[in-house]
Coordinates of C-alpha atoms and ligand atoms in Angstrom, one line a residue:
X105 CA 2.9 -15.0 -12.8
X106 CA 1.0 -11.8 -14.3
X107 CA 0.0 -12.2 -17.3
X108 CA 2.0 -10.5 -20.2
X109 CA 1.9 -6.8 -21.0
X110 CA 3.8 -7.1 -24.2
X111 CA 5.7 -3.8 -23.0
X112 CA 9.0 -3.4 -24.6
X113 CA 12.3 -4.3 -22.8
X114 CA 10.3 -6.8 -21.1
X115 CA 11.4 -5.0 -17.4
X116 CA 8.9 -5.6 -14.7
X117 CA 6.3 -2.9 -13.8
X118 CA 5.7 -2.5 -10.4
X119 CA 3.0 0.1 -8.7
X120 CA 1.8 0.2 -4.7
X121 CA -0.4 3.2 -3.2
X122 CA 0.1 4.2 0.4
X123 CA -2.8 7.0 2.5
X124 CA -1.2 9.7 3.5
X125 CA -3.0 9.6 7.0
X126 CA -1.7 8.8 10.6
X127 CA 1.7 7.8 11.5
X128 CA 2.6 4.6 9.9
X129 CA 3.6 2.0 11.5
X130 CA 5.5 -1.7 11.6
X131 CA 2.6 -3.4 9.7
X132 CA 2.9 -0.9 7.0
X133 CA 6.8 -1.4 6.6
X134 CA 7.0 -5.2 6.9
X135 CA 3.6 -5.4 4.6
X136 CA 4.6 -2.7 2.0
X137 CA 7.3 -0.2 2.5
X138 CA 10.0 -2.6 2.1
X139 CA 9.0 -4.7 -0.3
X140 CA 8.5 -1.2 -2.6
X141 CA 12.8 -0.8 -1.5
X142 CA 13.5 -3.9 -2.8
X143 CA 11.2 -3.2 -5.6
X144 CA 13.5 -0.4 -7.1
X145 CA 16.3 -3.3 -7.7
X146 CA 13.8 -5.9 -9.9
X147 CA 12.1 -3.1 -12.4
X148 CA 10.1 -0.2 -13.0
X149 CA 9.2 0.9 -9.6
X150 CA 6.0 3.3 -9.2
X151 CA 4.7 4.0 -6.0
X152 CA 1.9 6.9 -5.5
X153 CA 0.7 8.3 -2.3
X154 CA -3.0 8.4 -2.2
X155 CA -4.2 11.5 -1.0
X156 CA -7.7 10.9 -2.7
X157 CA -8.0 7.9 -1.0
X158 CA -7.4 9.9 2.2
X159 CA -10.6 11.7 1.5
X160 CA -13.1 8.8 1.9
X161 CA -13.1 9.3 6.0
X162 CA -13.1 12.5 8.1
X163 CA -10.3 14.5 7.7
X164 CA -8.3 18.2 8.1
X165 CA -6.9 19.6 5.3
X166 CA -4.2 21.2 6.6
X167 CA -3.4 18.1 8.5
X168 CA -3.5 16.2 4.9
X169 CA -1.0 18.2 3.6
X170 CA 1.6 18.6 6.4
X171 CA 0.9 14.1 6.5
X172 CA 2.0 14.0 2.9
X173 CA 5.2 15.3 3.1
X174 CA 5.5 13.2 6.4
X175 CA 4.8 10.1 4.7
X176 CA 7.2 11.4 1.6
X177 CA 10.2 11.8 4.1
X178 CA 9.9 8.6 5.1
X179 CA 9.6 6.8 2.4
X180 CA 13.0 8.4 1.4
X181 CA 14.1 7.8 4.5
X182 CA 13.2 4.0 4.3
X183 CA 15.2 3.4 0.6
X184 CA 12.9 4.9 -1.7
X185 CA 15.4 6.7 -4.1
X186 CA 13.9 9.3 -6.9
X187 CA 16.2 8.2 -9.6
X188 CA 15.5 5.0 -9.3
X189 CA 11.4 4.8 -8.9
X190 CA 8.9 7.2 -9.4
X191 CA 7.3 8.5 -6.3
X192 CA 4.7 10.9 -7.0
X193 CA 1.1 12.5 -5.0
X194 CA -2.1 10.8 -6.5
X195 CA -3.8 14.3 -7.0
X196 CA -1.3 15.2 -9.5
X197 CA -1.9 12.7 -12.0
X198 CA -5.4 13.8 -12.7
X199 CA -6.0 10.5 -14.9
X200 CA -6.6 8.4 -11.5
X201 CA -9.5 10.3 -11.4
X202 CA -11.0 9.9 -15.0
X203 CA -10.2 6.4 -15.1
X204 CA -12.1 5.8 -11.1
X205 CA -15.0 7.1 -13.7
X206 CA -14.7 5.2 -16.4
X207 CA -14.0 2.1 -14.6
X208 CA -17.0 2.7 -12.3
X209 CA -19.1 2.4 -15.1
X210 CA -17.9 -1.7 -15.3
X211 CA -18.8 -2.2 -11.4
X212 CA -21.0 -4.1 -10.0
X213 CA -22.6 -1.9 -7.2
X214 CA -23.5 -5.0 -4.8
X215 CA -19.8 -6.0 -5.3
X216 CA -18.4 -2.9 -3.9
X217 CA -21.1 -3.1 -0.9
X218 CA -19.8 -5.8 -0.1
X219 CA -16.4 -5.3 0.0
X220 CA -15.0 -5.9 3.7
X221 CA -13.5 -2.1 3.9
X222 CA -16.4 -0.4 3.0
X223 CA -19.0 -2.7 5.1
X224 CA -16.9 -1.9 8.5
X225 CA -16.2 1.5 7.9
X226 CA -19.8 2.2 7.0
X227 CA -20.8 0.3 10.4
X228 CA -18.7 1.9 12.6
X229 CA -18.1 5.2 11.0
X230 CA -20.2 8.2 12.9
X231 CA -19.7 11.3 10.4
X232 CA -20.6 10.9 6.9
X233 CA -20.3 7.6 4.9
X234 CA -19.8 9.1 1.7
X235 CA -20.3 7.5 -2.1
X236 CA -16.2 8.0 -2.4
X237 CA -16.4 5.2 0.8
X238 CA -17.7 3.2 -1.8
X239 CA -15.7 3.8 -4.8
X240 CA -12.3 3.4 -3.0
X241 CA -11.7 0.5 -4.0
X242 CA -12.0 2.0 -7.8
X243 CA -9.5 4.4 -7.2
X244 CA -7.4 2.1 -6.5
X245 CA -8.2 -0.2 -9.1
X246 CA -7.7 2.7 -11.1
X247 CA -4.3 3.4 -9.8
X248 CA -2.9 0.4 -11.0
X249 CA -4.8 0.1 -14.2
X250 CA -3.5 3.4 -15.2
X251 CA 0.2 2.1 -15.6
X252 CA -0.5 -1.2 -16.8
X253 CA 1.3 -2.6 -13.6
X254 CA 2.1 -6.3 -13.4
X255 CA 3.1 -6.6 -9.7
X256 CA 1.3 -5.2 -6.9
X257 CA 3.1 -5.3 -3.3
X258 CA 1.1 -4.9 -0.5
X259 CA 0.1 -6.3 2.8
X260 CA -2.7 -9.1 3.8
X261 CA -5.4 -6.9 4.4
X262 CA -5.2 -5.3 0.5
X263 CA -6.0 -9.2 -0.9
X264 CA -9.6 -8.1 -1.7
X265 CA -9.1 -4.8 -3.4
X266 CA -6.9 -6.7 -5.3
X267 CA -9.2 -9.3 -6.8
X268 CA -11.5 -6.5 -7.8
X269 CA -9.1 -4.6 -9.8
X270 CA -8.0 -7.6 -11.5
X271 CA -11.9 -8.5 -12.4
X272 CA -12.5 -5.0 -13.5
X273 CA -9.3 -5.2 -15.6
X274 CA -10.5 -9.0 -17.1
X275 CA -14.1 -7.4 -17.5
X276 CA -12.7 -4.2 -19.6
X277 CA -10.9 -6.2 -22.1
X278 CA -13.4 -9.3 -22.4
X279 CA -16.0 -6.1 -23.5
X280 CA -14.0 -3.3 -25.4
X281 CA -10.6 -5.0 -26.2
X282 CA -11.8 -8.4 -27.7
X283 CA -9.9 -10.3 -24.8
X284 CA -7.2 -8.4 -25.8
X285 CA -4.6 -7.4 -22.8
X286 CA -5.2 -3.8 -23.2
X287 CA -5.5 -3.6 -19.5
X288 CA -2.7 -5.6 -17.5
X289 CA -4.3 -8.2 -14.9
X290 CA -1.8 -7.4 -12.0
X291 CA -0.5 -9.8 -9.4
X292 CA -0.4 -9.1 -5.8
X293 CA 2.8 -9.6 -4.4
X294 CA 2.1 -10.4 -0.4
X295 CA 5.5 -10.8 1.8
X296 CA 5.7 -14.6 3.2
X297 CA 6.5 -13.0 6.6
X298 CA 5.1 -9.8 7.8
X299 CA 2.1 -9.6 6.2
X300 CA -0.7 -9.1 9.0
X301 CA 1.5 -7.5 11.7
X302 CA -0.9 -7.7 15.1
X303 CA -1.7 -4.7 17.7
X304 CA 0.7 -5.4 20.6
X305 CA -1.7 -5.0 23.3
X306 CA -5.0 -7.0 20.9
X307 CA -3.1 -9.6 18.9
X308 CA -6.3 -10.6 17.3
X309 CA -6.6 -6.8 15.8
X310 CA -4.0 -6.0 12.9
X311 CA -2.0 -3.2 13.7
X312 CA -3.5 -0.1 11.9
X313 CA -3.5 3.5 12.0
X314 CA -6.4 4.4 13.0
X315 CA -8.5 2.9 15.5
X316 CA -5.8 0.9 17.0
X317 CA -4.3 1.2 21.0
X318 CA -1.1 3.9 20.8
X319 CA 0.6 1.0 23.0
X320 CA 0.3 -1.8 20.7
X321 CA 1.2 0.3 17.6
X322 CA 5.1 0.8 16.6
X323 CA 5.3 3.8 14.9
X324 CA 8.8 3.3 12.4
X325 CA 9.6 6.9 14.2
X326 CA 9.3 5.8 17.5
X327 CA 12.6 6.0 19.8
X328 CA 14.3 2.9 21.4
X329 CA 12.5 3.4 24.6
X330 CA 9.2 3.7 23.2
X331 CA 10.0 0.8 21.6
X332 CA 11.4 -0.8 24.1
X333 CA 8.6 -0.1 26.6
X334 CA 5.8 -1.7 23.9
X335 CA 7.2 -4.5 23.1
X336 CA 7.7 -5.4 26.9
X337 CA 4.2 -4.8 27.9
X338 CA 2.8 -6.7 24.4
X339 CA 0.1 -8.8 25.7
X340 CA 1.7 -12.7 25.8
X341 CA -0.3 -15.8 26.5
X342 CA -0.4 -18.5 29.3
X343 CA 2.7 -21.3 29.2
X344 CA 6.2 -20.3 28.1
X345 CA 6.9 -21.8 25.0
X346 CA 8.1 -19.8 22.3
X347 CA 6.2 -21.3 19.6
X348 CA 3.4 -20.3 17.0
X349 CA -0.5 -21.7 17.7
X350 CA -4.0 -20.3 17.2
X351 CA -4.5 -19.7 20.5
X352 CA -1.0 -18.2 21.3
X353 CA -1.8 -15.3 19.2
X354 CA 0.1 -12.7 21.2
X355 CA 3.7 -15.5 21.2
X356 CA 2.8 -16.1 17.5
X357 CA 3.1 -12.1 16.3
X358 CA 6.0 -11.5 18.3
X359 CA 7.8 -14.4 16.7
X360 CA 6.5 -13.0 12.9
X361 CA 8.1 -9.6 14.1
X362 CA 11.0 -10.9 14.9
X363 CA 11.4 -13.0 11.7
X364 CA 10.0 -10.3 9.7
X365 CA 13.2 -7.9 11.6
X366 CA 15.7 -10.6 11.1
X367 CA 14.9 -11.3 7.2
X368 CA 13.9 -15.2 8.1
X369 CA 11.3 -17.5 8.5
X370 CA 8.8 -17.9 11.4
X371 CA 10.1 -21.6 11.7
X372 CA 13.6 -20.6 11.9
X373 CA 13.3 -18.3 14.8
X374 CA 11.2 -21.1 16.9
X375 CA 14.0 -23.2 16.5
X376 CA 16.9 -20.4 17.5
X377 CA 14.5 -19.6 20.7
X378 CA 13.8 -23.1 21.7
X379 CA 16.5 -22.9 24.7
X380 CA 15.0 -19.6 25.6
X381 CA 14.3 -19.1 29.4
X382 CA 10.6 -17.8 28.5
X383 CA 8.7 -15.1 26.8
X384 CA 11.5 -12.3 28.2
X385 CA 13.9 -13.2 26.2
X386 CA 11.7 -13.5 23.0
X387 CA 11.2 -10.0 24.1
X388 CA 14.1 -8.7 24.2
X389 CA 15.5 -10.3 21.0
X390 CA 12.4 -8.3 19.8
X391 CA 13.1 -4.9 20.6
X392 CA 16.6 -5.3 20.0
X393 CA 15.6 -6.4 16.2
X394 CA 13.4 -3.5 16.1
X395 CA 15.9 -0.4 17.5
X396 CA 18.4 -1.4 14.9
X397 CA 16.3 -1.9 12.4
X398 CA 14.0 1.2 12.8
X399 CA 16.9 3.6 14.2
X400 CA 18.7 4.2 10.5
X401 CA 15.3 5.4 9.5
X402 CA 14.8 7.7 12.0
X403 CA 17.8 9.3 11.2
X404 CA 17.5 9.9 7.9
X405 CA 14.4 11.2 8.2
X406 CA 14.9 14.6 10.3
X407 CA 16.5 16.4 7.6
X408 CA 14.4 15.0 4.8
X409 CA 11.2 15.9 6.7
X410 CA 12.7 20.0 7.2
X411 CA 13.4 20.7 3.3
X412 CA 9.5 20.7 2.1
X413 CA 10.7 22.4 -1.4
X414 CA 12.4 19.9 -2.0
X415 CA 10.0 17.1 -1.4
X416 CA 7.6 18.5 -3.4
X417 CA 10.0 18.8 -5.8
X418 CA 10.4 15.2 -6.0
X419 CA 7.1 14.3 -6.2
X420 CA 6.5 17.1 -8.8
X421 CA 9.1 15.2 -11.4
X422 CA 7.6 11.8 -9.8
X423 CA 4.0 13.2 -10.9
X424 CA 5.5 14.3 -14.4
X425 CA 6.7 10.9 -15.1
X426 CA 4.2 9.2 -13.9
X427 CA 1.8 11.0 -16.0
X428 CA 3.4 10.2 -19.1
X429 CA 2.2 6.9 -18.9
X430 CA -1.1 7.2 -17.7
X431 CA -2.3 9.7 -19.9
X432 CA -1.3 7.0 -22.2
X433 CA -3.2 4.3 -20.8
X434 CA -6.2 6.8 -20.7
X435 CA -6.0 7.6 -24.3
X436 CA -6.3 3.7 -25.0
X437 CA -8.8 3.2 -23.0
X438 CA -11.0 6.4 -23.8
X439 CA -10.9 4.9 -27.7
X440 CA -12.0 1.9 -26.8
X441 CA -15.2 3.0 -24.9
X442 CA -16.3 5.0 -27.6
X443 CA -15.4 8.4 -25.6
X444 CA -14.2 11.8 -26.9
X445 CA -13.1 12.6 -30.0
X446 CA -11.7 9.6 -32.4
X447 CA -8.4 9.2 -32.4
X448 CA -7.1 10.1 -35.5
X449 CA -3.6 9.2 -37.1
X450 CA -1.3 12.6 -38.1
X451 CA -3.0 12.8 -41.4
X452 CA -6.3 13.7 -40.0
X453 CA -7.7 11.7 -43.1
X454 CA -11.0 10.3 -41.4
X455 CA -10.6 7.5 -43.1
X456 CA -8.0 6.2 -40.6
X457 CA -9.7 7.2 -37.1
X458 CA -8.0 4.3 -35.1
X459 CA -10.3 2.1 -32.7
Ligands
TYM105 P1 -2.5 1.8 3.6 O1 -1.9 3.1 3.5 O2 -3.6 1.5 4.6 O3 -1.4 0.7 3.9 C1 -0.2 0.7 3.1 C2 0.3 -0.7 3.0 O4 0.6 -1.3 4.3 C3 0.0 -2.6 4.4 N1 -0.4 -2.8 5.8 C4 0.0 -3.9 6.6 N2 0.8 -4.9 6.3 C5 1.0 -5.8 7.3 N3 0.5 -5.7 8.5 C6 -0.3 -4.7 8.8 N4 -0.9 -4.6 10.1 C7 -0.6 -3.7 7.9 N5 -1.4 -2.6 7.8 C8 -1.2 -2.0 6.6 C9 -1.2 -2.5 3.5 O5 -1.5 -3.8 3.1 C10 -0.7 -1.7 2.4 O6 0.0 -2.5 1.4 N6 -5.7 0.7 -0.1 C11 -4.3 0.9 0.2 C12 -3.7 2.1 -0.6 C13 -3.7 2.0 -2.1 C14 -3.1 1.1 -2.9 C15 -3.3 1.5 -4.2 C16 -2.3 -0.1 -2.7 C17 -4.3 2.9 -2.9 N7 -4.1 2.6 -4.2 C18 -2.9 0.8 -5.3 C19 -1.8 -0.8 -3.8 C20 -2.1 -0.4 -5.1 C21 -4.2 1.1 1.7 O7 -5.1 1.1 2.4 O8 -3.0 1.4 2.1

C-alpha cells in the first residue's frame, strides 16, 4: 500500500510517463498502456509523455515532434479519455525540470552510475553519452514527485527507477520535512501478466523500441498480416508441449501473450492448451488474440492521428491542469530547502513567513 498523502477526498493519485520515441509496441501496452485505461476508472489519472526523457539518446527534432502526437493518438486511441485523466507533454509543465534540479541535489552520484539504464546505454551507445543519460532517472523521479502520486503503473523493466524515486522522496522528507510526508513515497503498480513481454524472434531480449529485431516486435499499429506473419515465425523451442520452463523461453512468452490478450492467467491458458496438437495451434490462438485485440485501436487511431490541432489542444488543457498541482508541490518544496523568496502569508507581516 503507499503510504498516505493526507490529500483530501482520499481518491487515489495515479501518474505514469511514456518516451515519445519509436513505435510502441505489445510490451508497452500490456506493461503500461492498459493499466493507465483502467487507471481512469480507480482515481485521479495523470499520465505525461516524456519528451525530455526523449532527449537523453540521439535524436531528430522534427522527428520528436511528429512522435509526440503519434504517441498522443494512440493513447486516445487505446482508452485514454481527456475528461477523465490528464494527459499532458512533459515540456510543458516546466516544474519537472526545477524539481530534476532540486532533487539532484539529494542524489547519490555512484547510485545513479550504477543504475542498469544508464550502465548499458553508456556501454553500448556510440554518439554522446550525455550528463542528461545520467540524470534520467531524476526526471523521472521528479515526474512523480511533482504530483504527489501514490500509484505508479509501469512495466518490469521500470522496477529500478522506481526504488530510486521512492529513496529520494524518503531522503527529502527525513532531511527538510522532519519525516513528514511532504513528498508521497509512490508504489509501483506492475501487471501480474504482461509485464516483460519478450522479442519474438530473441525471447531472452524484452521487446523494446529500440534496438530490437522489426520481426520479433508487434507494433499495436501493425495489420493482421503483419501480425499474423510474426507470430508464426516467433522463435519456439525443441518438444511440443505448451507449457512454461526456463529453458522454453520462446513457448513461455507466447503463453504470457496470450494470457496477457485474453485477460487471464499464465496457468489458466496451459491448462486450456493442454489438448493442443503442438506449438501451431498455440500460434494461432495467438494471433487471433492479438488481431482482435489490437484491430479496435487501429481504427481509432487514423482520424485521431490527422487532427494535430486538436491533440495539441488536449495536451495544452492536460499541461494546464497538470501544472496546477505541481507548481504546488514546487512551492512546498522550494520552502522547505531554504530557496527563493520566503513564503509569506497575505499579510506580508514578516513575522509570519511560513517554513
Ligand atoms: P518507456 O516509454 O520506455 O515505456 C513505457 C512503459 O512500457 C513498459 N514496457 C514494457 N512492459 C512490458 N514488456 C515490455 N517489453 C516493455 N517495454 C516497455 C515500461 O515498463 C513503461 O512502463 N522511464 C519510463 C518513462 C517514464 C516514467 C516516468 C514512467 C518517465 N517518467 C514516470 C513512470 C513514471 C520509460 O522508459 O518508458
Amino acid at each position: 500500500m503507499a503510504e498516505s498523502s493526507g490529500r483530501a477526498g482520499g481518491a487515489r493519485r495515479i501518474f505514469s510517463g511514456i518516451q515519445p520515441t519509436g513505435s510502441k509496441h505489445l510490451g508497452n501496452y500490456f506493461g503500461a498502456i492498459r493499466q493507465y485505461v483502467a487507471a481512469q476508472e480507480e482515481g485521479e489519472a495523470i499520465f505525461c509523455i516524456v519528451d525530455l526523457h526523449a532527449l537523453t539518446v540521439p535524436y531528430d527534432p522534427l522527428r520528436l515532434r511528429s512522435s509526440l502526437y503519434d504517441l498522443a493518438a494512440l493513447l486516445l486511441a487505446a482508452g485514454l479519455e481527456p475528461q477523465r485523466c490528464i494527459l499532458f507533454r512533459q515540456s510543458d509543465v516546466p516544474e519537472h525540470s526545477e524539481l530534476t534540479w532540486l532533487l539532484a541535489c539529494l542524489t547519490e552520484l555512484g547510485r545513479l552510475q550504477r543504475m542498469h539504464q544508464f550502465r548499458d546505454k553508456s556501454l553500448t551507445q556510440r554518439e554522446l553519452v550525455s550528463a542528461g543519460l545520467l540524470l534520467y532517472p531524476v526526471l523521472q523521479a521528479a515526474d512523480v514527485l511533482a504530483y504527489r502520486a501514490e500509484v505508479v503503473p509501469v512495466g518490469e523493466d521500470q522496477r529500478e527507477h522506481l526504488e530510486l524515486m521512492r529513496d529520494v522522496a524518503r531522503r527529502f522528507n527525513a532531511r527538510f520535512a522532519g519525516g513528514r510526508q511532504a513528498l508521497v513515497v509512490p508504489e509501483h503498480r506492475i501487471p501480474a501478466v504482461g509485464a516483460r513481454i519478450m522479442d519474438l524472434q530473441e525471447p531472452t531480449r524484452k521487446m523494446t523500441t529500440t534496438g530490437g529485431s522489426e520481426e520479433g516486435t508487434i507494433y499495436l499499429l501493425d495489420c493482421e498480416s503483419a501480425i499474423a506473419k510474426k507470430v508464426r515465425r516467433a522463435v519456439t523451442d525443441s518438444g511440443h508441449e505448451i507449457t512454461r520452463a526456463p529453458d522454453k523461453p520462446g513457448v513461455s512468452n507466447l503463453i504470457e501473450i496470450l494470457a496477457a490478450a485474453r485477460s487471464c492467467s499464465s496457468e489458466e491458458i496451459e491448462a486450456q492448451m493442454a489438448s493442443a496438437r503442438g506449438y501451431g495451434e498455440l500460434k494461432e490462438a495467438v494471433a487471433a488474440a492479438l488481431c482482435e485485440l489490437l484491430e479496435p485501436i487501429r481504427e481509432r487511431y487514423g482520424p485521431l492521428r490527422s487532427d494535430e490541432d486538436a491533440l495539441e489542444e488536449i495536451l495544452a488543457q492536460g499541461a494546464a491542469k497538470a501544472r496546477a498541482i505541481a507548481s504546488e508541490t514546487l512551492a512546498d518544496v522550494r520552502a522547505l530547502m531554504g530557496v527563493g523568496a520566503p513564503k509569506r502569508r497575505p499579510s506580508g507581516d514578516p513575522a509570519t513567513v511560513a517554513q
